[in-house]
């Protein structure tokens, strides 16, 4: 019967769903905390603090990828309507907070790397546009 099939399906994905909820809650809380930290940065920002926040973003981006993978698994299992609103909220918040931090990160890196087109491949500020044509 259809009701029984739905119940079995819900029970099968329940552990993943709770893991997804916990991880999205954790990331949303972290985004609130880090947004406050970014708002409290002095102008000009302390380079060490900018590096710390940048490192946190790098670490948490791995968590975000993991959550996005869980969301895909849950969506593939038929839970798209449950997963998508939370994922959209998380992705939107991530972009908002990252956009607030980006100017500080650029300012910090540009003090280390004043070349507008930098040959350093890991330079997050560099446009690297046209570097090969120099």
PDB file of C-alpha atoms in Angstrom:
ATOM      1  CA  UNK A   1       0.000   0.000   0.000  1.00  0.00           C
ATOM      2  CA  UNK A   2       1.092   3.575  -0.723  1.00  0.00           C
ATOM      3  CA  UNK A   3       0.976   4.795   2.872  1.00  0.00           C
ATOM      4  CA  UNK A   4       3.227   1.939   4.020  1.00  0.00           C
ATOM      5  CA  UNK A   5       5.697   2.590   1.202  1.00  0.00           C
ATOM      6  CA  UNK A   6       5.920   6.270   2.138  1.00  0.00           C
ATOM      7  CA  UNK A   7       6.445   5.370   5.780  1.00  0.00           C
ATOM      8  CA  UNK A   8       9.262   2.943   4.924  1.00  0.00           C
ATOM      9  CA  UNK A   9      10.878   5.530   2.682  1.00  0.00           C
ATOM     10  CA  UNK A  10      10.657   8.181   5.418  1.00  0.00           C
ATOM     11  CA  UNK A  11      12.189   5.823   7.961  1.00  0.00           C
ATOM     12  CA  UNK A  12      14.983   4.933   5.538  1.00  0.00           C
ATOM     13  CA  UNK A  13      16.068   8.558   5.055  1.00  0.00           C
ATOM     14  CA  UNK A  14      15.407   9.739   8.625  1.00  0.00           C
ATOM     15  CA  UNK A  15      19.033   9.381   9.827  1.00  0.00           C
ATOM     16  CA  UNK A  16      20.333  11.352   6.835  1.00  0.00           C
ATOM     17  CA  UNK A  17      17.609  13.951   7.317  1.00  0.00           C
ATOM     18  CA  UNK A  18      18.534  14.505  10.974  1.00  0.00           C
ATOM     19  CA  UNK A  19      22.215  14.695  10.062  1.00  0.00           C
ATOM     20  CA  UNK A  20      21.368  17.222   7.334  1.00  0.00           C
ATOM     21  CA  UNK A  21      19.288  19.309   9.773  1.00  0.00           C
ATOM     22  CA  UNK A  22      22.037  19.274  12.410  1.00  0.00           C
ATOM     23  CA  UNK A  23      24.760  20.231   9.932  1.00  0.00           C
ATOM     24  CA  UNK A  24      22.681  23.021   8.353  1.00  0.00           C
ATOM     25  CA  UNK A  25      21.787  24.344  11.819  1.00  0.00           C
ATOM     26  CA  UNK A  26      25.475  24.297  12.788  1.00  0.00           C
ATOM     27  CA  UNK A  27      26.525  26.119   9.619  1.00  0.00           C
ATOM     28  CA  UNK A  28      23.763  28.721   9.933  1.00  0.00           C
ATOM     29  CA  UNK A  29      24.801  29.373  13.538  1.00  0.00           C
ATOM     30  CA  UNK A  30      28.447  29.649  12.476  1.00  0.00           C
ATOM     31  CA  UNK A  31      27.455  32.115   9.738  1.00  0.00           C
ATOM     32  CA  UNK A  32      25.672  34.276  12.327  1.00  0.00           C
ATOM     33  CA  UNK A  33      28.744  34.177  14.572  1.00  0.00           C
ATOM     34  CA  UNK A  34      31.240  34.900  11.807  1.00  0.00           C
ATOM     35  CA  UNK A  35      29.049  37.696  10.443  1.00  0.00           C
ATOM     36  CA  UNK A  36      29.274  39.367  13.868  1.00  0.00           C
ATOM     37  CA  UNK A  37      33.056  38.885  13.833  1.00  0.00           C
ATOM     38  CA  UNK A  38      33.307  40.486  10.389  1.00  0.00           C
ATOM     39  CA  UNK A  39      31.106  43.399  11.491  1.00  0.00           C
ATOM     40  CA  UNK A  40      33.431  43.965  14.462  1.00  0.00           C
ATOM     41  CA  UNK A  41      36.604  44.117  12.356  1.00  0.00           C
ATOM     42  CA  UNK A  42      38.307  47.496  12.738  1.00  0.00           C
ATOM     43  CA  UNK A  43      39.153  49.616   9.719  1.00  0.00           C
ATOM     44  CA  UNK A  44      41.849  48.871   8.721  1.00  0.00           C
ATOM     45  CA  UNK A  45      41.399  45.296   9.824  1.00  0.00           C
ATOM     46  CA  UNK A  46      44.048  43.424  11.753  1.00  0.00           C
ATOM     47  CA  UNK A  47      45.731  41.150   9.252  1.00  0.00           C
ATOM     48  CA  UNK A  48      45.985  38.231  11.696  1.00  0.00           C
ATOM     49  CA  UNK A  49      42.244  38.330  12.433  1.00  0.00           C
ATOM     50  CA  UNK A  50      41.431  38.495   8.711  1.00  0.00           C
ATOM     51  CA  UNK A  51      43.617  35.421   8.160  1.00  0.00           C
ATOM     52  CA  UNK A  52      41.842  33.592  10.995  1.00  0.00           C
ATOM     53  CA  UNK A  53      38.404  34.361   9.578  1.00  0.00           C
ATOM     54  CA  UNK A  54      39.610  33.402   6.091  1.00  0.00           C
ATOM     55  CA  UNK A  55      40.865  30.074   7.428  1.00  0.00           C
ATOM     56  CA  UNK A  56      37.521  29.473   9.123  1.00  0.00           C
ATOM     57  CA  UNK A  57      35.748  30.134   5.807  1.00  0.00           C
ATOM     58  CA  UNK A  58      38.067  27.683   4.066  1.00  0.00           C
ATOM     59  CA  UNK A  59      37.378  24.994   6.681  1.00  0.00           C
ATOM     60  CA  UNK A  60      33.632  25.588   6.722  1.00  0.00           C
ATOM     61  CA  UNK A  61      33.453  25.500   2.923  1.00  0.00           C
ATOM     62  CA  UNK A  62      34.274  21.795   3.239  1.00  0.00           C
ATOM     63  CA  UNK A  63      31.332  21.425   5.638  1.00  0.00           C
ATOM     64  CA  UNK A  64      29.140  23.296   3.154  1.00  0.00           C
ATOM     65  CA  UNK A  65      30.156  20.890   0.378  1.00  0.00           C
ATOM     66  CA  UNK A  66      29.313  17.972   2.660  1.00  0.00           C
ATOM     67  CA  UNK A  67      25.874  19.435   3.402  1.00  0.00           C
ATOM     68  CA  UNK A  68      25.279  20.001  -0.305  1.00  0.00           C
ATOM     69  CA  UNK A  69      26.168  16.345  -0.915  1.00  0.00           C
ATOM     70  CA  UNK A  70      23.721  15.231   1.776  1.00  0.00           C
ATOM     71  CA  UNK A  71      21.076  17.459   0.206  1.00  0.00           C
ATOM     72  CA  UNK A  72      21.621  15.780  -3.151  1.00  0.00           C
ATOM     73  CA  UNK A  73      21.347  12.313  -1.594  1.00  0.00           C
ATOM     74  CA  UNK A  74      18.131  13.269   0.182  1.00  0.00           C
ATOM     75  CA  UNK A  75      16.727  14.872  -2.961  1.00  0.00           C
ATOM     76  CA  UNK A  76      17.558  11.766  -4.959  1.00  0.00           C
ATOM     77  CA  UNK A  77      15.698   9.753  -2.300  1.00  0.00           C
ATOM     78  CA  UNK A  78      12.575  11.865  -2.836  1.00  0.00           C
ATOM     79  CA  UNK A  79      12.937  14.485  -0.109  1.00  0.00           C
ATOM     80  CA  UNK A  80      13.532  17.475  -2.397  1.00  0.00           C
ATOM     81  CA  UNK A  81      10.643  19.483  -0.958  1.00  0.00           C
ATOM     82  CA  UNK A  82      12.135  19.135   2.535  1.00  0.00           C
ATOM     83  CA  UNK A  83      15.731  19.778   1.529  1.00  0.00           C
ATOM     84  CA  UNK A  84      15.557  22.660  -0.951  1.00  0.00           C
ATOM     85  CA  UNK A  85      14.238  25.472   1.296  1.00  0.00           C
ATOM     86  CA  UNK A  86      16.955  24.868   3.903  1.00  0.00           C
ATOM     87  CA  UNK A  87      19.668  24.507   1.289  1.00  0.00           C
ATOM     88  CA  UNK A  88      18.568  27.729  -0.397  1.00  0.00           C
ATOM     89  CA  UNK A  89      18.617  29.526   2.964  1.00  0.00           C
ATOM     90  CA  UNK A  90      22.086  28.182   3.757  1.00  0.00           C
ATOM     91  CA  UNK A  91      23.556  29.002   0.339  1.00  0.00           C
ATOM     92  CA  UNK A  92      22.053  32.506   0.417  1.00  0.00           C
ATOM     93  CA  UNK A  93      23.385  33.227   3.911  1.00  0.00           C
ATOM     94  CA  UNK A  94      26.813  31.886   2.925  1.00  0.00           C
ATOM     95  CA  UNK A  95      26.955  34.230  -0.072  1.00  0.00           C
ATOM     96  CA  UNK A  96      25.799  37.219   1.996  1.00  0.00           C
ATOM     97  CA  UNK A  97      28.347  36.714   4.763  1.00  0.00           C
ATOM     98  CA  UNK A  98      31.156  35.873   2.363  1.00  0.00           C
ATOM     99  CA  UNK A  99      30.393  39.062   0.397  1.00  0.00           C
ATOM    100  CA  UNK A 100      30.749  41.092   3.606  1.00  0.00           C
ATOM    101  CA  UNK A 101      34.122  39.489   4.320  1.00  0.00           C
ATOM    102  CA  UNK A 102      35.585  39.600   0.791  1.00  0.00           C
ATOM    103  CA  UNK A 103      36.684  43.279   0.915  1.00  0.00           C
ATOM    104  CA  UNK A 104      38.686  42.605   4.094  1.00  0.00           C
ATOM    105  CA  UNK A 105      40.295  39.539   2.564  1.00  0.00           C
ATOM    106  CA  UNK A 106      41.191  41.479  -0.584  1.00  0.00           C
ATOM    107  CA  UNK A 107      42.601  44.336   1.460  1.00  0.00           C
ATOM    108  CA  UNK A 108      44.697  41.943   3.521  1.00  0.00           C
ATOM    109  CA  UNK A 109      46.049  40.038   0.533  1.00  0.00           C
ATOM    110  CA  UNK A 110      46.667  43.176  -1.523  1.00  0.00           C
ATOM    111  CA  UNK A 111      48.946  44.428   1.242  1.00  0.00           C
ATOM    112  CA  UNK A 112      50.996  41.265   0.714  1.00  0.00           C
ATOM    113  CA  UNK A 113      50.635  41.155  -3.054  1.00  0.00           C
ATOM    114  CA  UNK A 114      50.296  44.654  -4.550  1.00  0.00           C
ATOM    115  CA  UNK A 115      50.658  43.397  -8.134  1.00  0.00           C
ATOM    116  CA  UNK A 116      47.223  43.690  -9.826  1.00  0.00           C
ATOM    117  CA  UNK A 117      47.906  40.670 -12.002  1.00  0.00           C
ATOM    118  CA  UNK A 118      49.817  38.377  -9.735  1.00  0.00           C
ATOM    119  CA  UNK A 119      51.793  35.337 -10.922  1.00  0.00           C
ATOM    120  CA  UNK A 120      51.086  33.519  -7.661  1.00  0.00           C
ATOM    121  CA  UNK A 121      48.477  30.852  -8.530  1.00  0.00           C
ATOM    122  CA  UNK A 122      47.062  30.756  -5.006  1.00  0.00           C
ATOM    123  CA  UNK A 123      46.580  34.524  -4.780  1.00  0.00           C
ATOM    124  CA  UNK A 124      42.845  35.024  -4.101  1.00  0.00           C
ATOM    125  CA  UNK A 125      42.984  38.690  -5.102  1.00  0.00           C
ATOM    126  CA  UNK A 126      44.702  38.329  -8.423  1.00  0.00           C
ATOM    127  CA  UNK A 127      42.645  38.423 -11.560  1.00  0.00           C
ATOM    128  CA  UNK A 128      45.412  36.606 -13.400  1.00  0.00           C
ATOM    129  CA  UNK A 129      43.732  37.907 -16.549  1.00  0.00           C
ATOM    130  CA  UNK A 130      46.283  38.397 -19.235  1.00  0.00           C
ATOM    131  CA  UNK A 131      49.189  37.212 -17.097  1.00  0.00           C
ATOM    132  CA  UNK A 132      50.317  34.797 -19.785  1.00  0.00           C
ATOM    133  CA  UNK A 133      50.300  37.591 -22.344  1.00  0.00           C
ATOM    134  CA  UNK A 134      52.778  39.700 -20.340  1.00  0.00           C
TER     135      UNK A 134
END
